[in-house]
Amino acid sequence: MDVVLLSRLQFAAATMFHFLFVPLTLGLSVLVAMMETRYAKTGDETWLRMTRFFGKLFLINVALGVVTGITLEFQFGTNWSRYSEYVGDIFGSLLAIEATAAFFLESTFIGIWIFGWKKLSARAHANVMWLVALAGSLSSVWILIANAWMQHPVGYVIRNGRAELADFMAVATQKYALLEISHTLSAAYLYSAFVVMGISAYHLLKKQNVELFTRAFRLALIFGVISAAVVAISGDMHGVNVTHTQPAKLAAMESHWETTTRAPSFILAIPDEKNERNLIEFGRIPGLLSFLGKHDFNAEIIGLNDIPKDERPPVLITSLAFRAMVGSATLMIFLTFWAFIKRNKLLESPKLLTAIVFAIPLPLLTIEAGWVLTEVGRQPWIVYGLMKTSQAASPIASVQVLGSLIGFVVVYSILGVAGFWLMIKHARTGPEPAREASV
């Protein structure tokens, strides 16, 4: 097999596995901080038990996220050395800031939170968790800025055959980065809200710790409603931005072949890339793609046939990922607002509670589909319009990458099974008794 394809598969496998844990870490840290703040203000032991229960789930998730995340950065030197040589002046500085200014802070504060229960006041201990949440989100911000630069490179000059940083603020504050940050973080918060609501719904169905899990459900629900609104708004704005910065990605998302005004969108479209058309088109909505792309039903949208073949992304994967993301996100928003309507009658709504339990993985599947869309839709570029993926891989033997790919899959599978087993076991067991939870 080709070394570039194997390297892409390895990075995709490692990244997607790592991202099974990152969103929950980001959102749970905020929710646990909210729970502990309520305890610090009220002294109500129910909030303390809730904090400890979901706090342990957070710590299990953090451990798995850290272990699987460290290996990702090494791959830029092992599998993608030509990429690192060409853009390392920009990309490397962003990763360095993430590690030194955010990740180390997050790790330090997590240690203080774990061992500081009997050494800090309730208010100080709650503040530590807010610092954990802040550092975790800040860490993600720098990673997303780095990814946004790959999607839309700005603030650089080509000097001595390399891309070098010329304007740090242009890189850090560009529109693509701000939209990617808001969309990704709100999606992570929405996922964590569904996890807390799903676990709470499971126990409410069994009539276990009703007061505690009713409070947890409602807290996560409010958090989820706000997050869902931000996801929808930022997603719409991000789509408009992609229309201008990556027209090939937009065309592939919708399997749109011919440049036209009042461009339609389809509920389902199966592309035939060889013959540059769609095999199946179902549910045609005239002008919708024009509106989604430019907020104008009569706007012109560039088709794939006006984009060179060697600059088009894989249309089928990009299109299916987009439809999976939008479909599951729509279902999540529906469930969120259904739960909001029934928030004061949870025990009388077993259908809702059952649906929420089964919907726990739904936001995660949405997030993974979104990243497939983002990364596959950028192809064949590793840095859009600047460097192709085929130019970025290390000059190493395919068998070396194949061996490490198999190793990653085996080790990560073991870690995944162990990690999810621990989280599921803890979630089903429920919080510790009141007398054991006291500080």
Short mmCIF file of C-alpha atoms in Angstrom, two decimals:
data_model
loop_
_atom_site.label_atom_id
_atom_site.label_comp_id
_atom_site.label_asym_id
_atom_site.label_seq_id
_atom_site.Cartn_x
_atom_site.Cartn_y
_atom_site.Cartn_z
CA MET A 1 0.00 0.00 0.00
CA ASP A 2 0.99 3.62 -0.55
CA VAL A 3 2.90 5.22 2.36
CA VAL A 4 0.76 8.39 2.15
CA LEU A 5 -2.49 6.42 2.43
CA LEU A 6 -1.15 4.33 5.31
CA SER A 7 0.05 7.44 7.14
CA ARG A 8 -3.35 9.05 6.63
CA LEU A 9 -5.11 5.95 7.95
CA GLN A 10 -2.86 5.84 11.00
CA PHE A 11 -3.38 9.51 11.83
CA ALA A 12 -7.12 9.20 11.24
CA ALA A 13 -7.37 6.14 13.50
CA ALA A 14 -5.37 7.79 16.28
CA THR A 15 -7.21 11.11 15.99
CA MET A 16 -10.72 9.67 15.89
CA PHE A 17 -9.98 7.40 18.84
CA HIS A 18 -8.50 10.30 20.81
CA PHE A 19 -11.59 12.35 20.04
CA LEU A 20 -13.80 9.73 21.65
CA PHE A 21 -12.65 11.25 24.96
CA VAL A 22 -11.76 14.91 24.29
CA PRO A 23 -15.31 16.32 23.96
CA LEU A 24 -16.49 14.66 27.17
CA THR A 25 -13.44 15.97 29.02
CA LEU A 26 -14.18 19.52 27.89
CA GLY A 27 -17.88 19.47 28.73
CA LEU A 28 -17.78 17.44 31.93
CA SER A 29 -15.18 19.76 33.44
CA VAL A 30 -17.63 22.67 33.06
CA LEU A 31 -20.61 20.69 34.36
CA VAL A 32 -18.68 19.32 37.35
CA ALA A 33 -17.51 22.87 38.13
CA MET A 34 -21.16 24.01 38.07
CA MET A 35 -22.17 21.16 40.39
CA GLU A 36 -19.38 21.86 42.86
CA THR A 37 -20.10 25.59 42.81
CA ARG A 38 -23.68 24.85 43.82
CA TYR A 39 -22.36 22.74 46.69
CA ALA A 40 -19.96 25.48 47.79
CA LYS A 41 -22.79 28.04 47.81
CA THR A 42 -25.50 25.91 49.45
CA GLY A 43 -23.67 23.27 51.48
CA ASP A 44 -26.25 20.78 50.15
CA GLU A 45 -24.67 17.32 50.22
CA THR A 46 -26.64 16.21 47.17
CA TRP A 47 -24.54 18.55 45.03
CA LEU A 48 -21.37 17.14 46.63
CA ARG A 49 -22.35 13.55 45.84
CA MET A 50 -23.20 14.61 42.30
CA THR A 51 -19.82 16.34 41.95
CA ARG A 52 -17.91 13.29 43.16
CA PHE A 53 -19.89 10.92 40.97
CA PHE A 54 -19.50 12.80 37.70
CA GLY A 55 -16.01 13.92 38.75
CA LYS A 56 -14.82 10.30 38.75
CA LEU A 57 -16.28 9.81 35.29
CA PHE A 58 -14.37 12.92 34.21
CA LEU A 59 -11.08 11.57 35.61
CA ILE A 60 -11.42 8.19 33.87
CA ASN A 61 -12.05 10.03 30.62
CA VAL A 62 -9.09 12.37 31.14
CA ALA A 63 -6.69 9.48 31.68
CA LEU A 64 -7.67 7.87 28.39
CA GLY A 65 -7.60 11.18 26.53
CA VAL A 66 -4.08 12.03 27.69
CA VAL A 67 -2.65 8.62 26.83
CA THR A 68 -4.11 8.64 23.31
CA GLY A 69 -3.35 12.31 22.63
CA ILE A 70 0.37 12.31 23.27
CA THR A 71 1.10 9.95 20.37
CA LEU A 72 -0.58 12.27 17.87
CA GLU A 73 2.07 14.97 18.05
CA PHE A 74 4.87 12.47 17.55
CA GLN A 75 3.39 11.50 14.19
CA PHE A 76 4.24 14.92 12.77
CA GLY A 77 7.88 13.93 13.12
CA THR A 78 7.61 10.24 12.22
CA ASN A 79 4.97 10.11 9.48
CA TRP A 80 4.73 13.72 8.32
CA SER A 81 8.29 15.05 8.50
CA ARG A 82 8.08 16.90 5.16
CA TYR A 83 4.98 18.71 6.39
CA SER A 84 6.75 19.61 9.65
CA GLU A 85 9.79 20.85 7.74
CA TYR A 86 7.67 23.05 5.48
CA VAL A 87 5.21 24.61 7.99
CA GLY A 88 6.80 23.78 11.35
CA ASP A 89 7.58 27.43 12.04
CA ILE A 90 3.82 28.11 12.22
CA PHE A 91 2.24 24.82 13.23
CA GLY A 92 4.95 23.96 15.77
CA SER A 93 4.60 27.28 17.61
CA LEU A 94 0.86 26.73 18.06
CA LEU A 95 1.37 23.21 19.43
CA ALA A 96 4.10 24.49 21.76
CA ILE A 97 1.73 27.11 23.19
CA GLU A 98 -0.95 24.45 23.66
CA ALA A 99 1.43 22.18 25.58
CA THR A 100 3.19 24.75 27.78
CA ALA A 101 0.42 27.28 28.39
CA ALA A 102 -2.64 25.06 28.57
CA PHE A 103 -2.05 21.32 28.89
CA PHE A 104 0.46 21.59 31.73
CA LEU A 105 -1.83 24.00 33.58
CA GLU A 106 -4.78 21.66 33.14
CA SER A 107 -2.75 18.69 34.41
CA THR A 108 -1.54 20.64 37.44
CA PHE A 109 -5.01 21.82 38.41
CA ILE A 110 -6.43 18.31 37.97
CA GLY A 111 -3.84 17.05 40.44
CA ILE A 112 -4.79 19.79 42.91
CA TRP A 113 -8.48 18.94 42.48
CA ILE A 114 -7.88 15.22 43.10
CA PHE A 115 -5.77 15.64 46.23
CA GLY A 116 -7.18 18.90 47.57
CA TRP A 117 -10.55 17.77 48.93
CA LYS A 118 -9.48 17.99 52.59
CA LYS A 119 -6.85 20.68 52.11
CA LEU A 120 -8.90 23.42 50.43
CA SER A 121 -12.15 25.12 51.36
CA ALA A 122 -15.25 24.13 49.38
CA ARG A 123 -15.17 27.41 47.47
CA ALA A 124 -11.45 27.17 46.66
CA HIS A 125 -11.83 23.56 45.56
CA ALA A 126 -14.70 24.51 43.23
CA ASN A 127 -12.58 27.31 41.79
CA VAL A 128 -9.87 24.77 40.98
CA MET A 129 -12.30 22.84 38.82
CA TRP A 130 -13.20 26.05 37.00
CA LEU A 131 -9.49 26.49 36.30
CA VAL A 132 -9.36 22.90 35.00
CA ALA A 133 -12.25 23.67 32.67
CA LEU A 134 -10.67 26.92 31.51
CA ALA A 135 -7.28 25.30 30.85
CA GLY A 136 -8.90 22.38 29.02
CA SER A 137 -10.88 24.67 26.74
CA LEU A 138 -7.78 26.84 26.20
CA SER A 139 -5.83 23.74 25.18
CA SER A 140 -8.47 22.92 22.58
CA VAL A 141 -8.47 26.51 21.33
CA TRP A 142 -4.81 26.31 20.28
CA ILE A 143 -5.27 22.92 18.62
CA LEU A 144 -8.26 24.29 16.71
CA ILE A 145 -6.33 27.40 15.68
CA ALA A 146 -3.65 25.11 14.26
CA ASN A 147 -6.25 23.08 12.37
CA ALA A 148 -7.96 26.24 11.13
CA TRP A 149 -4.64 27.43 9.69
CA MET A 150 -4.40 24.16 7.74
CA GLN A 151 -7.91 24.78 6.44
CA HIS A 152 -7.29 28.45 5.60
CA PRO A 153 -3.62 29.51 5.81
CA VAL A 154 -3.04 33.19 6.66
CA GLY A 155 -0.33 35.27 8.27
CA TYR A 156 2.64 33.57 6.60
CA VAL A 157 5.36 34.22 4.03
CA ILE A 158 7.28 31.77 1.87
CA ARG A 159 10.97 32.16 2.64
CA ASN A 160 13.83 29.78 1.83
CA GLY A 161 11.36 27.20 0.55
CA ARG A 162 9.37 27.15 3.82
CA ALA A 163 6.21 28.74 5.15
CA GLU A 164 7.23 31.06 7.99
CA LEU A 165 5.10 32.95 10.49
CA ALA A 166 4.66 36.62 9.58
CA ASP A 167 1.58 37.71 11.56
CA PHE A 168 0.73 35.72 14.69
CA MET A 169 -2.47 37.66 15.41
CA ALA A 170 -3.77 37.00 11.90
CA VAL A 171 -3.34 33.27 12.52
CA ALA A 172 -4.86 33.32 16.01
CA THR A 173 -7.85 35.56 15.29
CA GLN A 174 -8.87 34.69 11.73
CA LYS A 175 -12.59 34.11 11.14
CA TYR A 176 -12.13 30.44 10.22
CA ALA A 177 -10.47 29.77 13.59
CA LEU A 178 -13.07 31.64 15.64
CA LEU A 179 -15.93 29.77 13.95
CA GLU A 180 -14.20 26.40 14.29
CA ILE A 181 -13.55 27.06 17.99
CA SER A 182 -17.15 28.06 18.75
CA HIS A 183 -18.62 25.18 16.74
CA THR A 184 -16.31 22.49 18.14
CA LEU A 185 -16.48 23.56 21.79
CA SER A 186 -20.27 23.93 21.76
CA ALA A 187 -20.56 20.47 20.18
CA ALA A 188 -18.35 19.07 22.95
CA TYR A 189 -20.50 20.75 25.60
CA LEU A 190 -23.64 19.36 23.98
CA TYR A 191 -22.14 15.85 24.04
CA SER A 192 -21.33 16.10 27.74
CA ALA A 193 -24.85 17.35 28.42
CA PHE A 194 -26.25 14.26 26.71
CA VAL A 195 -23.95 11.99 28.73
CA VAL A 196 -25.09 13.51 32.03
CA MET A 197 -28.74 13.50 30.94
CA GLY A 198 -28.43 9.91 29.68
CA ILE A 199 -26.89 8.59 32.90
CA SER A 200 -29.45 10.52 34.92
CA ALA A 201 -32.27 9.17 32.78
CA TYR A 202 -31.01 5.60 33.32
CA HIS A 203 -31.20 5.98 37.10
CA LEU A 204 -34.50 7.86 36.99
CA LEU A 205 -36.04 4.98 35.06
CA LYS A 206 -34.93 2.73 37.90
CA LYS A 207 -36.13 5.24 40.53
CA GLN A 208 -32.61 5.44 42.02
CA ASN A 209 -31.32 8.63 43.73
CA VAL A 210 -34.24 10.50 42.23
CA GLU A 211 -33.46 13.90 43.76
CA LEU A 212 -29.81 13.83 42.74
CA PHE A 213 -30.38 12.70 39.17
CA THR A 214 -33.35 15.01 38.63
CA ARG A 215 -31.13 17.95 39.52
CA ALA A 216 -28.30 16.62 37.34
CA PHE A 217 -30.65 16.11 34.40
CA ARG A 218 -32.05 19.63 34.61
CA LEU A 219 -28.63 21.23 35.01
CA ALA A 220 -27.26 19.35 31.99
CA LEU A 221 -30.43 20.13 30.04
CA ILE A 222 -30.02 23.90 30.40
CA PHE A 223 -26.36 23.51 29.45
CA GLY A 224 -27.42 21.41 26.47
CA VAL A 225 -30.10 23.83 25.22
CA ILE A 226 -27.59 26.69 25.21
CA SER A 227 -24.95 24.51 23.55
CA ALA A 228 -27.40 23.28 20.90
CA ALA A 229 -28.28 26.86 19.98
CA VAL A 230 -24.59 27.80 19.64
CA VAL A 231 -23.92 24.65 17.58
CA ALA A 232 -26.70 25.55 15.15
CA ILE A 233 -25.77 29.23 14.80
CA SER A 234 -22.02 28.66 14.51
CA GLY A 235 -22.59 25.76 12.11
CA ASP A 236 -24.60 28.00 9.80
CA MET A 237 -21.93 30.72 9.92
CA HIS A 238 -19.19 28.14 9.37
CA GLY A 239 -20.99 26.83 6.30
CA VAL A 240 -21.10 30.31 4.77
CA ASN A 241 -17.39 30.78 5.51
CA VAL A 242 -16.50 27.43 3.92
CA THR A 243 -18.38 28.51 0.77
CA HIS A 244 -15.88 31.34 0.32
CA THR A 245 -12.69 29.65 1.59
CA GLN A 246 -13.17 26.04 0.38
CA PRO A 247 -15.71 25.95 -2.47
CA ALA A 248 -14.65 22.41 -3.42
CA LYS A 249 -15.60 21.17 0.04
CA LEU A 250 -19.06 22.75 -0.16
CA ALA A 251 -19.66 21.25 -3.61
CA ALA A 252 -18.56 17.80 -2.38
CA MET A 253 -20.74 18.08 0.74
CA GLU A 254 -23.84 18.43 -1.40
CA SER A 255 -22.68 16.39 -4.44
CA HIS A 256 -23.12 19.57 -6.48
CA TRP A 257 -21.65 19.13 -9.98
CA GLU A 258 -22.77 22.07 -12.12
CA THR A 259 -22.16 25.73 -11.32
CA THR A 260 -25.59 27.34 -11.10
CA THR A 261 -27.69 29.98 -9.45
CA ARG A 262 -30.54 28.95 -7.17
CA ALA A 263 -28.59 25.77 -6.48
CA PRO A 264 -30.71 22.96 -5.01
CA SER A 265 -30.01 20.73 -2.06
CA PHE A 266 -31.13 17.10 -1.77
CA ILE A 267 -32.18 15.10 1.27
CA LEU A 268 -30.21 12.22 -0.25
CA ALA A 269 -27.75 12.27 -3.13
CA ILE A 270 -25.43 9.40 -4.10
CA PRO A 271 -22.59 10.64 -6.32
CA ASP A 272 -21.10 8.87 -9.33
CA GLU A 273 -17.61 10.41 -9.31
CA LYS A 274 -16.44 8.56 -12.41
CA ASN A 275 -19.18 10.02 -14.60
CA GLU A 276 -19.35 13.34 -12.67
CA ARG A 277 -23.03 13.16 -11.79
CA ASN A 278 -25.35 11.79 -9.13
CA LEU A 279 -26.72 8.26 -9.35
CA ILE A 280 -29.57 9.03 -6.95
CA GLU A 281 -31.19 12.36 -6.10
CA PHE A 282 -34.06 12.37 -3.61
CA GLY A 283 -35.88 15.25 -1.98
CA ARG A 284 -34.82 18.18 -4.18
CA ILE A 285 -35.20 21.57 -2.46
CA PRO A 286 -34.62 24.40 -4.98
CA GLY A 287 -32.34 27.23 -3.85
CA LEU A 288 -31.51 25.68 -0.48
CA LEU A 289 -27.81 25.14 -1.21
CA SER A 290 -27.51 28.75 -2.40
CA PHE A 291 -29.13 29.91 0.83
CA LEU A 292 -26.98 27.67 3.05
CA GLY A 293 -23.82 28.74 1.26
CA LYS A 294 -24.45 32.47 0.82
CA HIS A 295 -27.74 33.26 2.61
CA ASP A 296 -29.27 34.06 -0.76
CA PHE A 297 -31.65 31.65 -2.51
CA ASN A 298 -30.56 33.00 -5.92
CA ALA A 299 -26.78 33.00 -5.33
CA GLU A 300 -24.39 31.17 -7.63
CA ILE A 301 -22.67 28.08 -6.19
CA ILE A 302 -19.59 26.64 -7.88
CA GLY A 303 -19.97 23.03 -9.03
CA LEU A 304 -17.37 20.26 -8.95
CA ASN A 305 -17.09 20.26 -12.74
CA ASP A 306 -15.52 23.74 -12.55
CA ILE A 307 -12.87 22.52 -10.11
CA PRO A 308 -9.82 20.62 -11.45
CA LYS A 309 -10.12 16.89 -10.85
CA ASP A 310 -6.85 16.78 -8.92
CA GLU A 311 -8.19 19.39 -6.47
CA ARG A 312 -11.51 17.73 -5.65
CA PRO A 313 -12.04 15.93 -2.33
CA PRO A 314 -13.50 12.38 -2.22
CA VAL A 315 -17.13 13.26 -2.93
CA LEU A 316 -18.91 10.18 -1.54
CA ILE A 317 -17.20 10.21 1.88
CA THR A 318 -17.55 13.98 2.23
CA SER A 319 -21.23 13.92 1.24
CA LEU A 320 -22.16 11.01 3.51
CA ALA A 321 -20.29 12.55 6.46
CA PHE A 322 -22.13 15.84 5.96
CA ARG A 323 -25.54 14.17 5.83
CA ALA A 324 -24.75 12.01 8.86
CA MET A 325 -23.66 15.10 10.82
CA VAL A 326 -26.69 17.19 9.90
CA GLY A 327 -29.18 14.34 10.39
CA SER A 328 -27.93 13.32 13.82
CA ALA A 329 -27.54 16.96 14.92
CA THR A 330 -31.16 17.62 13.97
CA LEU A 331 -32.25 14.62 16.03
CA MET A 332 -30.21 15.86 19.01
CA ILE A 333 -31.78 19.29 18.87
CA PHE A 334 -35.25 17.68 18.76
CA LEU A 335 -34.46 15.50 21.80
CA THR A 336 -33.04 18.49 23.68
CA PHE A 337 -36.15 20.59 23.26
CA TRP A 338 -38.44 17.61 23.96
CA ALA A 339 -36.59 17.16 27.24
CA PHE A 340 -36.93 20.88 27.96
CA ILE A 341 -40.69 20.66 27.58
CA LYS A 342 -40.85 17.64 29.91
CA ARG A 343 -38.21 18.86 32.41
CA ASN A 344 -40.71 19.14 35.27
CA LYS A 345 -42.32 15.74 34.59
CA LEU A 346 -39.29 13.51 34.10
CA LEU A 347 -40.52 10.55 36.14
CA GLU A 348 -43.79 10.67 34.20
CA SER A 349 -41.97 10.58 30.83
CA PRO A 350 -40.43 7.10 30.46
CA LYS A 351 -40.37 7.34 26.65
CA LEU A 352 -38.28 10.50 26.84
CA LEU A 353 -35.92 9.02 29.43
CA THR A 354 -35.46 5.86 27.36
CA ALA A 355 -34.77 7.89 24.23
CA ILE A 356 -32.17 9.99 26.07
CA VAL A 357 -30.40 6.87 27.36
CA PHE A 358 -30.11 5.42 23.85
CA ALA A 359 -29.07 8.83 22.48
CA ILE A 360 -25.90 9.05 24.62
CA PRO A 361 -23.60 8.07 21.68
CA LEU A 362 -25.46 10.28 19.19
CA PRO A 363 -23.51 13.53 19.77
CA LEU A 364 -20.22 11.63 19.61
CA LEU A 365 -21.16 10.11 16.26
CA THR A 366 -22.12 13.60 15.08
CA ILE A 367 -18.76 15.02 16.15
CA GLU A 368 -16.80 12.22 14.48
CA ALA A 369 -18.79 12.69 11.26
CA GLY A 370 -18.05 16.40 11.44
CA TRP A 371 -14.32 15.79 11.66
CA VAL A 372 -14.45 13.33 8.76
CA LEU A 373 -16.20 16.05 6.75
CA THR A 374 -13.64 18.67 7.83
CA GLU A 375 -10.53 16.62 7.09
CA VAL A 376 -11.59 14.52 4.09
CA GLY A 377 -13.30 17.56 2.55
CA ARG A 378 -9.96 19.44 2.65
CA GLN A 379 -8.23 16.84 0.48
CA PRO A 380 -6.09 16.68 -1.58
CA TRP A 381 -4.55 19.50 0.47
CA ILE A 382 -2.90 19.09 3.86
CA VAL A 383 -2.65 22.90 3.96
CA TYR A 384 -5.43 24.20 1.74
CA GLY A 385 -4.09 25.67 -1.50
CA LEU A 386 -0.50 25.58 -0.22
CA MET A 387 0.70 22.01 0.23
CA LYS A 388 -0.81 18.72 -0.95
CA THR A 389 -1.03 15.71 1.31
CA SER A 390 1.00 13.65 -1.17
CA GLN A 391 3.93 16.04 -0.64
CA ALA A 392 3.82 15.91 3.16
CA ALA A 393 4.54 12.30 4.15
CA SER A 394 7.90 11.10 5.46
CA PRO A 395 10.19 9.20 3.06
CA ILE A 396 9.84 5.87 4.87
CA ALA A 397 8.92 2.34 3.88
CA SER A 398 5.25 1.38 3.71
CA VAL A 399 5.87 -1.70 5.85
CA GLN A 400 7.04 0.50 8.74
CA VAL A 401 3.83 2.51 8.71
CA LEU A 402 1.72 -0.62 8.31
CA GLY A 403 3.35 -2.16 11.37
CA SER A 404 2.77 0.91 13.52
CA LEU A 405 -0.81 1.22 12.22
CA ILE A 406 -1.58 -2.34 13.30
CA GLY A 407 0.05 -1.65 16.66
CA PHE A 408 -2.03 1.49 17.19
CA VAL A 409 -5.27 -0.32 16.34
CA VAL A 410 -4.51 -3.23 18.70
CA VAL A 411 -3.36 -1.10 21.65
CA TYR A 412 -6.09 1.49 21.24
CA SER A 413 -8.74 -1.21 20.98
CA ILE A 414 -7.61 -2.65 24.31
CA LEU A 415 -7.55 0.81 25.89
CA GLY A 416 -10.97 1.62 24.45
CA VAL A 417 -12.60 -1.55 25.74
CA ALA A 418 -11.06 -1.07 29.20
CA GLY A 419 -11.90 2.63 29.34
CA PHE A 420 -15.51 2.35 28.25
CA TRP A 421 -16.03 -0.65 30.52
CA LEU A 422 -14.84 1.42 33.49
CA MET A 423 -17.02 4.39 32.57
CA ILE A 424 -20.11 2.26 31.97
CA LYS A 425 -19.57 0.34 35.21
CA HIS A 426 -19.19 3.57 37.19
CA ALA A 427 -22.21 5.15 35.51
CA ARG A 428 -24.43 2.16 36.27
CA THR A 429 -23.23 1.82 39.88
CA GLY A 430 -24.31 5.32 40.77
CA PRO A 431 -23.07 7.76 43.42
CA GLU A 432 -21.65 6.75 46.75
CA PRO A 433 -23.89 6.87 49.85
CA ALA A 434 -24.26 10.24 51.52
CA ARG A 435 -22.11 9.46 54.55
CA GLU A 436 -19.20 8.37 52.32
CA ALA A 437 -19.37 11.49 50.14
CA SER A 438 -18.80 14.04 52.90
CA VAL A 439 -15.52 15.96 52.71
#
